[in-house]
Tab-separated table of C-alpha atoms in Angstrom:
chain	number	residue	atom	x	y	z
A	163	MET	CA	114.710	123.439	112.103
A	164	ALA	CA	115.595	119.786	112.568
A	165	THR	CA	115.994	118.426	116.042
A	166	SER	CA	118.601	115.784	116.761
A	167	TYR	CA	118.875	113.687	119.871
A	168	PRO	CA	122.552	112.765	120.324
A	169	ASN	CA	123.556	111.071	123.551
A	170	SER	CA	126.513	112.462	125.487
A	171	ASP	CA	127.781	108.951	126.123
A	172	ALA	CA	127.981	108.098	122.426
A	173	ALA	CA	131.643	109.026	122.048
A	174	THR	CA	132.581	106.930	125.068
A	175	TYR	CA	130.566	104.003	123.755
A	176	LEU	CA	132.263	104.232	120.359
A	177	LYS	CA	135.688	104.323	121.948
A	178	ASN	CA	135.069	101.428	124.310
A	179	ASN	CA	132.907	99.208	122.132
A	180	GLN	CA	132.903	99.867	118.407
A	181	LEU	CA	136.604	100.487	117.983
A	182	GLN	CA	137.299	97.208	119.724
A	183	HIS	CA	134.803	95.106	117.825
A	184	HIS	CA	134.724	96.870	114.427
A	185	ARG	CA	130.966	96.552	114.013
A	186	PRO	CA	129.531	97.599	110.636
A	187	ILE	CA	127.675	100.926	110.647
A	188	ALA	CA	124.262	101.859	109.264
A	189	VAL	CA	121.611	104.560	108.830
A	190	ASP	CA	117.853	104.065	109.290
A	191	LEU	CA	115.510	106.255	107.208
A	192	PHE	CA	111.792	106.558	108.134
A	193	ALA	CA	112.843	105.050	111.439
A	194	GLY	CA	109.626	105.193	113.466
A	195	ALA	CA	110.201	103.841	116.960
A	196	GLY	CA	113.047	101.680	115.699
A	197	GLY	CA	111.792	98.285	114.551
A	198	MET	CA	114.306	97.965	111.713
A	199	THR	CA	117.009	99.588	113.824
A	200	LEU	CA	116.492	96.844	116.397
A	201	GLY	CA	116.741	94.136	113.747
A	202	PHE	CA	119.985	95.502	112.346
A	203	GLU	CA	121.393	96.037	115.838
A	204	GLN	CA	120.619	92.416	116.704
A	205	ALA	CA	122.347	91.411	113.464
A	206	GLY	CA	125.526	93.125	114.640
A	207	PHE	CA	125.275	96.659	113.226
A	208	ASP	CA	125.701	100.010	114.936
A	209	VAL	CA	122.919	102.195	113.537
A	210	LEU	CA	124.664	105.499	114.088
A	211	ALA	CA	121.893	107.718	112.698
A	212	ALA	CA	118.143	107.502	112.234
A	213	VAL	CA	115.767	109.982	110.589
A	214	GLU	CA	112.120	110.206	111.693
A	215	LEU	CA	109.580	112.984	111.084
A	216	ASP	CA	107.199	112.428	113.998
A	217	PRO	CA	108.590	113.950	117.236
A	218	ILE	CA	106.962	111.342	119.482
A	219	HIS	CA	108.339	108.444	117.451
A	220	ALA	CA	111.717	110.175	117.276
A	221	SER	CA	111.788	110.560	121.051
A	222	VAL	CA	110.877	106.896	121.515
A	223	HIS	CA	113.617	105.930	119.069
A	224	GLU	CA	116.158	107.995	120.983
A	225	TYR	CA	115.014	106.378	124.234
A	226	ASN	CA	115.303	102.885	122.731
A	227	PHE	CA	118.728	103.547	121.181
A	228	PRO	CA	120.418	106.128	123.438
A	229	PHE	CA	123.942	105.695	122.067
A	230	TRP	CA	123.075	106.914	118.565
A	231	THR	CA	121.660	110.046	116.931
A	232	THR	CA	118.003	110.468	116.017
A	233	ILE	CA	117.244	113.326	113.625
A	234	CYS	CA	113.646	114.530	113.971
A	235	ARG	CA	112.959	115.792	110.488
A	236	SER	CA	111.335	114.779	107.217
A	237	VAL	CA	113.598	112.617	105.091
A	238	SER	CA	112.642	114.864	102.170
A	239	GLN	CA	114.278	117.825	103.942
A	240	THR	CA	117.366	115.973	105.155
A	241	SER	CA	120.715	115.863	103.391
A	242	ALA	CA	123.461	113.273	103.491
A	243	GLN	CA	125.807	115.933	104.846
A	244	GLU	CA	123.483	116.622	107.784
A	245	ILE	CA	123.265	112.928	108.606
A	246	ARG	CA	127.030	112.611	108.606
A	247	GLU	CA	127.715	115.807	110.542
A	248	GLN	CA	125.031	115.341	113.206
A	249	SER	CA	126.043	111.764	114.012
A	250	ALA	CA	129.191	109.810	114.735
A	251	ILE	CA	129.460	108.782	111.071
A	252	GLY	CA	131.511	111.737	109.858
A	253	ASP	CA	133.456	110.816	106.740
A	254	ARG	CA	133.457	107.088	107.430
A	255	ASP	CA	132.427	104.563	104.785
A	256	LEU	CA	128.864	103.421	105.513
A	257	ASP	CA	128.018	99.734	105.338
A	258	VAL	CA	124.264	99.978	104.817
A	259	VAL	CA	121.351	102.402	104.554
A	260	PHE	CA	117.932	100.879	105.133
A	261	GLY	CA	114.358	102.036	105.501
A	262	GLY	CA	110.689	101.616	104.749
A	263	PRO	CA	109.192	104.687	103.029
A	264	PRO	CA	105.470	105.382	103.607
A	265	CYS	CA	103.310	102.794	101.874
A	266	GLN	CA	99.809	104.342	101.848
A	267	GLY	CA	99.836	105.074	98.107
A	268	PHE	CA	100.970	101.540	97.279
A	269	SER	CA	99.047	99.420	99.776
A	270	LEU	CA	96.383	96.999	98.539
A	271	MET	CA	94.342	98.061	101.583
A	272	GLY	CA	94.239	101.718	100.539
A	273	LYS	CA	93.190	103.855	97.573
A	274	ARG	CA	96.412	103.078	95.657
A	275	ASP	CA	96.630	106.654	94.459
A	276	LEU	CA	99.713	107.206	92.308
A	277	SER	CA	99.423	110.944	92.952
A	278	ASP	CA	99.684	110.471	96.745
A	279	ALA	CA	102.436	112.900	97.757
A	280	ARG	CA	103.906	110.335	100.144
A	281	ASN	CA	104.841	108.114	97.195
A	282	SER	CA	107.618	110.556	96.306
A	283	LEU	CA	109.430	109.720	99.540
A	284	VAL	CA	110.682	106.548	97.868
A	285	PHE	CA	112.796	108.841	95.689
A	286	ASP	CA	114.163	110.606	98.766
A	287	PHE	CA	115.340	107.195	99.958
A	288	LEU	CA	117.021	106.798	96.556
A	289	ARG	CA	118.565	110.288	96.797
A	290	LEU	CA	120.046	109.723	100.227
A	291	VAL	CA	121.449	106.318	99.340
A	292	LEU	CA	123.169	107.798	96.293
A	293	ASP	CA	124.492	110.732	98.338
A	294	LEU	CA	125.615	108.660	101.334
A	295	GLN	CA	127.103	105.958	99.080
A	296	PRO	CA	126.790	102.985	101.460
A	297	LYS	CA	128.136	99.602	100.446
A	298	TYR	CA	124.617	98.156	100.630
A	299	PHE	CA	121.008	99.312	100.909
A	300	VAL	CA	117.761	97.626	101.960
A	301	LEU	CA	114.358	99.042	100.955
A	302	GLU	CA	111.184	97.662	102.563
A	303	ASN	CA	107.616	98.331	101.462
A	304	VAL	CA	104.251	96.672	100.871
A	305	ARG	CA	103.528	93.959	98.290
A	306	GLY	CA	101.250	96.376	96.441
A	307	MET	CA	104.315	98.171	95.110
A	308	THR	CA	104.865	95.198	92.767
A	309	ILE	CA	101.321	95.228	91.315
A	310	GLY	CA	99.691	97.347	88.631
A	311	LYS	CA	100.720	100.922	87.902
A	312	GLN	CA	102.515	101.167	91.248
A	313	ARG	CA	105.159	98.816	89.893
A	314	GLN	CA	106.290	101.658	87.616
A	315	VAL	CA	107.631	103.447	90.698
A	316	LEU	CA	109.588	100.371	91.762
A	317	GLU	CA	111.026	99.857	88.284
A	318	THR	CA	112.059	103.514	88.090
A	319	VAL	CA	113.864	103.281	91.439
A	320	ILE	CA	115.708	100.138	90.333
A	321	LYS	CA	116.717	101.782	87.053
A	322	LYS	CA	118.035	104.880	88.848
A	323	PHE	CA	120.114	102.776	91.225
A	324	GLU	CA	121.610	100.845	88.331
A	325	GLN	CA	122.396	104.080	86.459
A	326	HIS	CA	124.337	105.384	89.464
A	327	GLY	CA	126.702	102.549	90.242
A	328	TYR	CA	124.564	100.088	92.180
A	329	GLN	CA	123.630	96.545	91.277
A	330	VAL	CA	120.195	95.504	92.466
A	331	LYS	CA	118.762	92.128	93.417
A	332	ASN	CA	115.370	91.366	91.896
A	333	PRO	CA	112.725	92.548	94.389
A	334	GLN	CA	111.172	89.800	96.465
A	335	VAL	CA	108.090	89.577	98.656
A	336	LEU	CA	108.837	87.816	101.944
A	337	ASN	CA	106.292	86.651	104.503
A	338	ALA	CA	107.068	87.041	108.199
A	339	ALA	CA	105.243	83.754	108.807
A	340	ASN	CA	108.105	81.962	107.040
A	341	TYR	CA	110.617	83.302	109.564
A	342	GLY	CA	109.152	82.255	112.879
A	343	VAL	CA	106.715	85.162	113.322
A	344	PRO	CA	103.118	84.173	114.141
A	345	GLN	CA	101.685	86.592	111.603
A	346	ASN	CA	100.803	86.391	107.917
A	347	ARG	CA	102.608	89.592	106.923
A	348	GLN	CA	103.965	90.008	103.401
A	349	ARG	CA	106.484	92.716	102.653
A	350	LEU	CA	108.501	93.693	99.601
A	351	PHE	CA	112.271	93.859	99.964
A	352	LEU	CA	114.745	95.377	97.546
A	353	ILE	CA	118.453	95.023	98.233
A	354	GLY	CA	121.441	96.373	96.373
A	355	CYS	CA	125.151	97.009	96.634
A	356	ARG	CA	127.828	99.147	95.085
A	357	ARG	CA	129.054	97.703	91.815
A	358	GLY	CA	131.975	95.392	92.441
A	359	LEU	CA	130.638	94.016	95.733
A	360	THR	CA	128.732	90.748	96.113
A	361	LEU	CA	124.954	90.952	96.293
A	362	PRO	CA	123.572	89.092	99.327
A	363	LYS	CA	120.869	86.483	98.864
A	364	TYR	CA	117.370	86.776	100.228
A	365	PRO	CA	116.910	84.458	103.213
A	366	GLU	CA	115.404	81.012	102.702
A	367	ALA	CA	112.114	80.302	104.461
A	368	GLU	CA	112.604	78.749	107.890
A	369	THR	CA	109.017	77.946	108.852
A	370	SER	CA	105.778	77.241	107.018
A	371	PHE	CA	102.114	77.848	107.697
A	372	ALA	CA	98.822	76.597	106.291
A	373	GLN	CA	97.056	79.187	104.144
A	374	LYS	CA	93.259	79.042	104.169
């Protein structure tokens, strides 16, 4: 059975804060301790629900973001209805669903095994986006997903999104070092929106670094 960690003060927070400021709302899949949740929160979003399999990470996430709901369960066993019912989302229109599915089967540092069972979790991200129907989605993964046979998975995901009413921006690899982070860290990003909305642009590089 899934465990959720709702905070009793959430309703009060929503009444006193969100309804006054009309902040956009989001869901974090494969949430971990909440790195992406923090980024979206700092960008002005209320991340009303997060899904994380590991109970320790889920507990840390709930501690870091006590006003929202953390669902401790595999994304593969979680439905859009459960996310809506167990959080403050209800029947509201979601602004964005974001997440970084496990990357071990795609990473250039690993075995790059296409049969790695964790690779299929990318399609659970796809499933939940299509079921939750947010205005936008953001998928994050490793650069290796764009190379070799692993790119087939990425192209299939893009095709499925486009077949189900989403327009998708061409995937782009961004380096954290170009955004003020002292780390050479490349990550793939895929963004999309419901057809009829305007696709956002990927951010321009803000800093540079010397590659050896």
